[in-house]
Short mmCIF file of C-alpha atoms in Angstrom, two decimals:
data_model
loop_
_atom_site.label_atom_id
_atom_site.label_comp_id
_atom_site.label_asym_id
_atom_site.label_seq_id
_atom_site.Cartn_x
_atom_site.Cartn_y
_atom_site.Cartn_z
CA SER P 1 132.70 85.96 74.50
CA ALA P 2 133.18 86.56 78.20
CA ILE P 3 132.13 89.96 78.44
CA ASN P 4 128.85 88.47 76.26
CA PHE P 5 128.39 85.71 78.66
CA LEU P 6 128.46 88.09 81.81
CA GLU P 7 126.28 90.49 80.63
CA ARG P 8 123.53 88.27 80.01
CA LEU P 9 124.59 86.62 83.73
CA CYS P 10 123.98 89.96 85.17
CA LEU P 11 120.49 90.46 82.94
CA THR P 12 119.18 86.75 83.95
CA TRP P 13 120.01 87.56 87.31
CA MET P 14 118.15 91.19 87.80
CA PHE P 15 115.12 88.93 85.84
CA PHE P 16 114.86 86.07 88.30
CA PHE P 17 115.71 88.51 90.95
CA MET P 18 112.62 90.48 90.45
CA MET P 19 110.30 87.62 89.88
CA CYS P 20 111.00 86.14 93.25
CA VAL P 21 110.51 89.78 94.81
CA ALA P 22 107.04 89.30 93.13
CA GLU P 23 106.75 86.02 94.27
CA ARG P 24 107.57 87.23 97.99
CA THR P 25 104.63 89.76 97.39
CA TYR P 26 102.08 87.06 96.38
CA LYS P 27 103.30 85.15 99.10
CA GLN P 28 102.46 88.25 101.42
CA ARG P 29 98.74 88.46 99.72
CA PHE P 30 97.69 85.04 100.56
CA LEU P 31 99.06 85.30 104.22
CA PHE P 32 96.65 88.76 104.72
CA ALA P 33 93.96 86.45 102.94
CA LYS P 34 94.40 83.49 105.00
CA LEU P 35 94.26 85.60 108.63
CA PHE P 36 91.32 87.36 106.90
CA SER P 37 89.19 84.30 106.60
CA HIS P 38 90.41 83.32 110.23
CA ILE P 39 88.79 86.60 112.41
CA THR P 40 85.55 85.30 112.46
CA SER P 41 86.81 81.59 114.13
CA ALA P 42 87.63 82.22 117.68
CA ARG P 43 89.86 79.23 118.19
CA LYS P 44 91.69 80.39 114.62
CA ALA P 45 92.09 83.81 115.81
CA ARG P 46 93.55 82.95 118.79
CA LYS P 47 96.08 80.58 116.98
CA TYR P 48 97.31 83.48 114.77
CA GLU P 49 96.94 86.21 117.64
CA ILE P 50 94.12 88.22 115.71
CA PRO P 51 91.53 90.22 116.26
CA HIS P 52 88.07 88.17 116.52
CA PHE P 53 84.35 89.17 116.17
CA ARG P 54 81.47 87.38 114.83
CA LEU P 55 78.72 88.59 112.05
CA LYS P 56 76.27 89.10 114.09
CA LYS P 57 75.58 92.71 113.90
CA VAL P 58 75.15 94.98 110.99
CA GLU P 59 77.89 96.90 112.26
CA ASN P 60 80.23 93.79 112.08
CA ILE P 61 79.46 93.09 108.77
CA LYS P 62 80.01 96.64 107.67
CA ILE P 63 83.49 95.86 109.19
CA TRP P 64 83.98 93.12 107.49
CA LEU P 65 83.37 94.17 104.15
CA SER P 66 85.10 97.03 104.37
CA LEU P 67 88.55 95.12 105.39
CA ARG P 68 87.72 92.52 103.19
CA SER P 69 87.64 95.40 99.95
CA TYR P 70 90.80 96.98 101.76
CA LEU P 71 93.41 93.49 101.74
CA LYS P 72 91.54 92.45 98.23
CA ALA P 73 92.21 96.16 96.75
CA SER P 74 96.14 95.22 97.51
CA SER P 75 95.88 92.20 94.87
CA GLU P 76 93.75 94.24 92.26
CA PRO P 77 95.22 95.97 89.16
CA GLY P 78 95.76 99.33 88.97
CA ARG P 79 97.18 100.85 91.96
CA ARG P 80 100.10 102.88 92.29
CA GLY P 81 103.47 101.81 93.63
CA PRO P 82 104.89 98.72 94.80
CA GLN P 83 101.58 96.40 94.25
CA ARG P 84 101.36 98.02 90.68
CA SER P 85 105.04 97.11 89.92
CA VAL P 86 104.70 93.38 90.65
CA ASP P 87 102.07 93.26 88.99
CA VAL P 88 103.81 94.82 85.63
CA VAL P 89 106.65 91.82 86.41
CA VAL P 90 103.80 89.58 86.48
CA SER P 91 102.53 90.81 83.06
CA SER P 92 105.68 91.22 81.55
CA VAL P 93 107.17 87.33 82.76
CA PHE P 94 103.86 86.10 81.50
CA LEU P 95 104.64 88.19 77.69
CA LEU P 96 107.70 86.53 77.70
CA ALA P 97 106.42 83.21 77.90
CA LEU P 98 104.08 83.40 75.34
CA SER P 99 106.52 85.23 73.20
CA ILE P 100 109.16 82.28 73.60
CA ALA P 101 106.16 79.84 73.10
CA PHE P 102 105.44 81.23 70.00
CA ILE P 103 108.98 81.66 68.66
CA CYS P 104 109.18 77.61 69.64
CA CYS P 105 106.27 76.83 67.96
CA ALA P 106 107.25 78.84 64.71
CA GLN P 107 110.48 76.90 64.87
CA VAL P 108 108.49 73.28 64.98
CA LEU P 109 106.42 74.44 62.49
CA LYS P 110 109.70 75.18 60.10
CA GLY P 111 111.45 71.91 60.66
CA HIS P 112 110.51 70.09 63.96
CA LYS P 113 113.16 67.32 62.90
CA THR P 114 115.90 69.82 63.09
CA PHE P 115 114.50 71.94 66.05
CA LEU P 116 116.74 70.87 68.61
CA ASN P 117 119.93 71.30 66.49
CA ALA P 118 120.11 74.95 67.04
CA ALA P 119 121.56 75.61 70.13
CA TYR P 120 119.49 78.73 70.44
CA ASN P 121 116.30 76.68 71.04
CA TRP P 122 118.18 74.77 73.71
CA GLU P 123 118.23 77.97 75.57
CA PHE P 124 114.55 79.15 74.25
CA LEU P 125 113.02 75.58 76.42
CA MET P 126 115.62 76.12 79.31
CA TRP P 127 113.52 80.05 79.53
CA GLU P 128 110.24 78.48 78.92
CA ALA P 129 110.75 75.94 81.60
CA ALA P 130 111.99 78.11 84.25
CA LEU P 131 109.04 81.00 83.26
CA LEU P 132 106.73 78.37 83.29
CA LEU P 133 107.27 76.97 86.69
CA PHE P 134 107.77 80.39 88.32
CA LEU P 135 103.78 81.25 86.85
CA LEU P 136 102.88 77.90 88.22
CA ARG P 137 103.91 78.91 91.20
CA LEU P 138 102.17 82.46 91.19
CA ALA P 139 98.92 80.80 89.62
CA SER P 140 98.85 78.43 92.58
CA LEU P 141 99.21 81.77 95.05
CA GLY P 142 96.93 83.60 93.68
CA SER P 143 94.38 81.02 92.90
CA GLU P 144 94.39 79.91 96.66
CA THR P 145 94.26 84.02 97.87
CA ASN P 146 91.08 84.48 95.84
CA LYS P 147 89.37 81.12 97.00
CA LYS P 148 90.20 82.87 100.75
CA TYR P 149 88.65 86.15 99.48
CA SER P 150 85.50 84.58 97.78
CA ASN P 151 84.88 81.52 100.06
CA ILE P 152 81.31 82.53 101.30
CA SER P 153 81.01 79.55 103.54
CA ILE P 154 81.76 82.24 106.13
CA LEU P 155 78.34 83.88 105.15
CA LEU P 156 76.23 80.62 105.41
CA THR P 157 77.79 79.98 108.83
CA GLU P 158 77.08 82.92 110.19
CA GLN P 159 73.22 82.33 108.86
CA ILE P 160 73.04 79.22 110.12
CA ASN P 161 74.21 80.80 113.87
CA LEU P 162 71.54 83.22 113.48
CA TYR P 163 68.81 80.82 112.51
CA LEU P 164 69.53 78.62 115.94
CA LYS P 165 69.63 82.20 117.66
CA MET P 166 66.61 83.06 116.40
CA GLU P 167 65.00 79.91 118.16
CA LYS P 168 66.53 80.42 121.10
CA LYS P 169 65.74 84.54 121.86
CA PRO P 170 62.71 84.68 119.76
CA ASN P 171 62.22 88.55 121.52
CA LYS P 172 65.16 89.16 119.21
CA LYS P 173 63.78 87.26 115.96
CA GLU P 174 63.43 91.10 114.44
CA GLN P 175 66.57 92.64 114.75
CA LEU P 176 68.31 88.96 113.73
CA SER P 177 66.37 88.83 110.53
CA LEU P 178 67.82 92.40 109.76
CA VAL P 179 71.31 90.84 110.13
CA ASN P 180 70.29 87.71 108.24
CA ASN P 181 68.70 89.95 105.32
CA VAL P 182 72.23 91.73 104.91
CA LEU P 183 74.24 88.43 105.09
CA LYS P 184 72.28 87.52 102.43
CA LEU P 185 72.79 90.34 99.99
CA SER P 186 76.48 90.38 100.92
CA THR P 187 76.53 86.73 99.75
CA LYS P 188 74.83 87.74 96.53
CA LEU P 189 77.71 90.35 96.07
CA LEU P 190 80.75 88.50 96.52
CA LYS P 191 79.32 85.85 93.68
CA GLU P 192 79.17 89.35 91.15
CA LEU P 193 82.67 90.73 92.27
CA ASP P 194 85.03 88.20 90.59
CA SER P 195 86.93 89.96 88.31
CA PRO P 196 86.79 88.91 84.81
CA PHE P 197 90.53 89.14 83.76
CA ARG P 198 92.43 87.03 85.85
CA LEU P 199 94.13 83.46 85.04
CA TYR P 200 94.34 81.36 87.76
CA GLY P 201 94.89 84.64 90.14
CA LEU P 202 97.07 86.32 87.84
CA THR P 203 96.35 89.73 86.94
CA MET P 204 95.47 89.92 83.16
CA ASN P 205 94.72 92.55 81.36
CA PRO P 206 92.18 92.41 78.31
CA LEU P 207 95.29 92.69 75.48
CA ILE P 208 97.48 89.73 77.64
CA TYR P 209 94.13 87.79 77.50
CA ASN P 210 93.00 88.22 73.63
CA ILE P 211 96.47 87.46 72.78
CA THR P 212 96.55 83.97 74.87
CA ARG P 213 93.21 82.97 73.76
CA VAL P 214 93.85 83.72 69.88
CA VAL P 215 97.83 83.79 69.00
CA ILE P 216 98.89 81.28 71.37
CA LEU P 217 96.22 78.74 70.96
CA SER P 218 96.50 78.74 67.19
CA ALA P 219 100.15 78.30 67.31
CA VAL P 220 99.64 75.13 69.62
CA SER P 221 96.83 73.85 67.50
CA GLY P 222 99.19 74.33 64.38
CA VAL P 223 102.32 72.93 65.76
CA ILE P 224 99.58 69.76 67.21
CA SER P 225 98.20 69.29 63.58
CA ASP P 226 101.74 69.15 62.11
CA LEU P 227 102.90 66.43 64.62
CA LEU P 228 100.02 64.26 64.72
CA GLY P 229 99.34 64.63 60.74
CA PHE P 230 95.92 65.91 61.04
CA ASN P 231 94.19 69.28 61.69
CA ILE P 232 93.09 70.27 64.83
CA ARG P 233 91.64 73.34 66.36
CA VAL P 234 92.22 74.34 70.13
#
């Protein structure tokens, strides 16, 4: 019993250590996204001591888009090395949470009155609560990171500034109109680049996405129907 307890304790520590590493990586991604959203603001760039430039030239827009693509690629699936390892850890945690939820739903359907009588069911509930808290934390960080990269208000603000500059400098209207057209195309491009397999900022692959939709929601629907006494389809 002592050896079994020590083994489970060591494995639990290793598992939660990997989750802490994943959370730290998500925090770094959020920091990069936050600083990226400040490079077009003179006040915020001065506050965080980062480079500053306005999107009033085509060259500046090209640099801004390239920098956004490079930074956002670090939070997308498919990269090799540490970034990909973090995505594997998060996907594994998500699958483990789904598996435990499915087991608990099956136990409740089998006999919800005796569900809490078994000690292993309490352990399942504790694991599920810990994993859900961790996933909620990552989902919050991932969602905020996506908002920073998908924030098109920066481009809209620059368009307004260009219109105001056209009134002050009519001799540069042709050049400013070209920049304005590039900003409009960039805005449309950012709206089309949303990744289809992301759940509140967490990296998802099609297999996990379909398992979540079909299996888990069906199990939850069965549990709710059993507890309430009438059929409910989620």
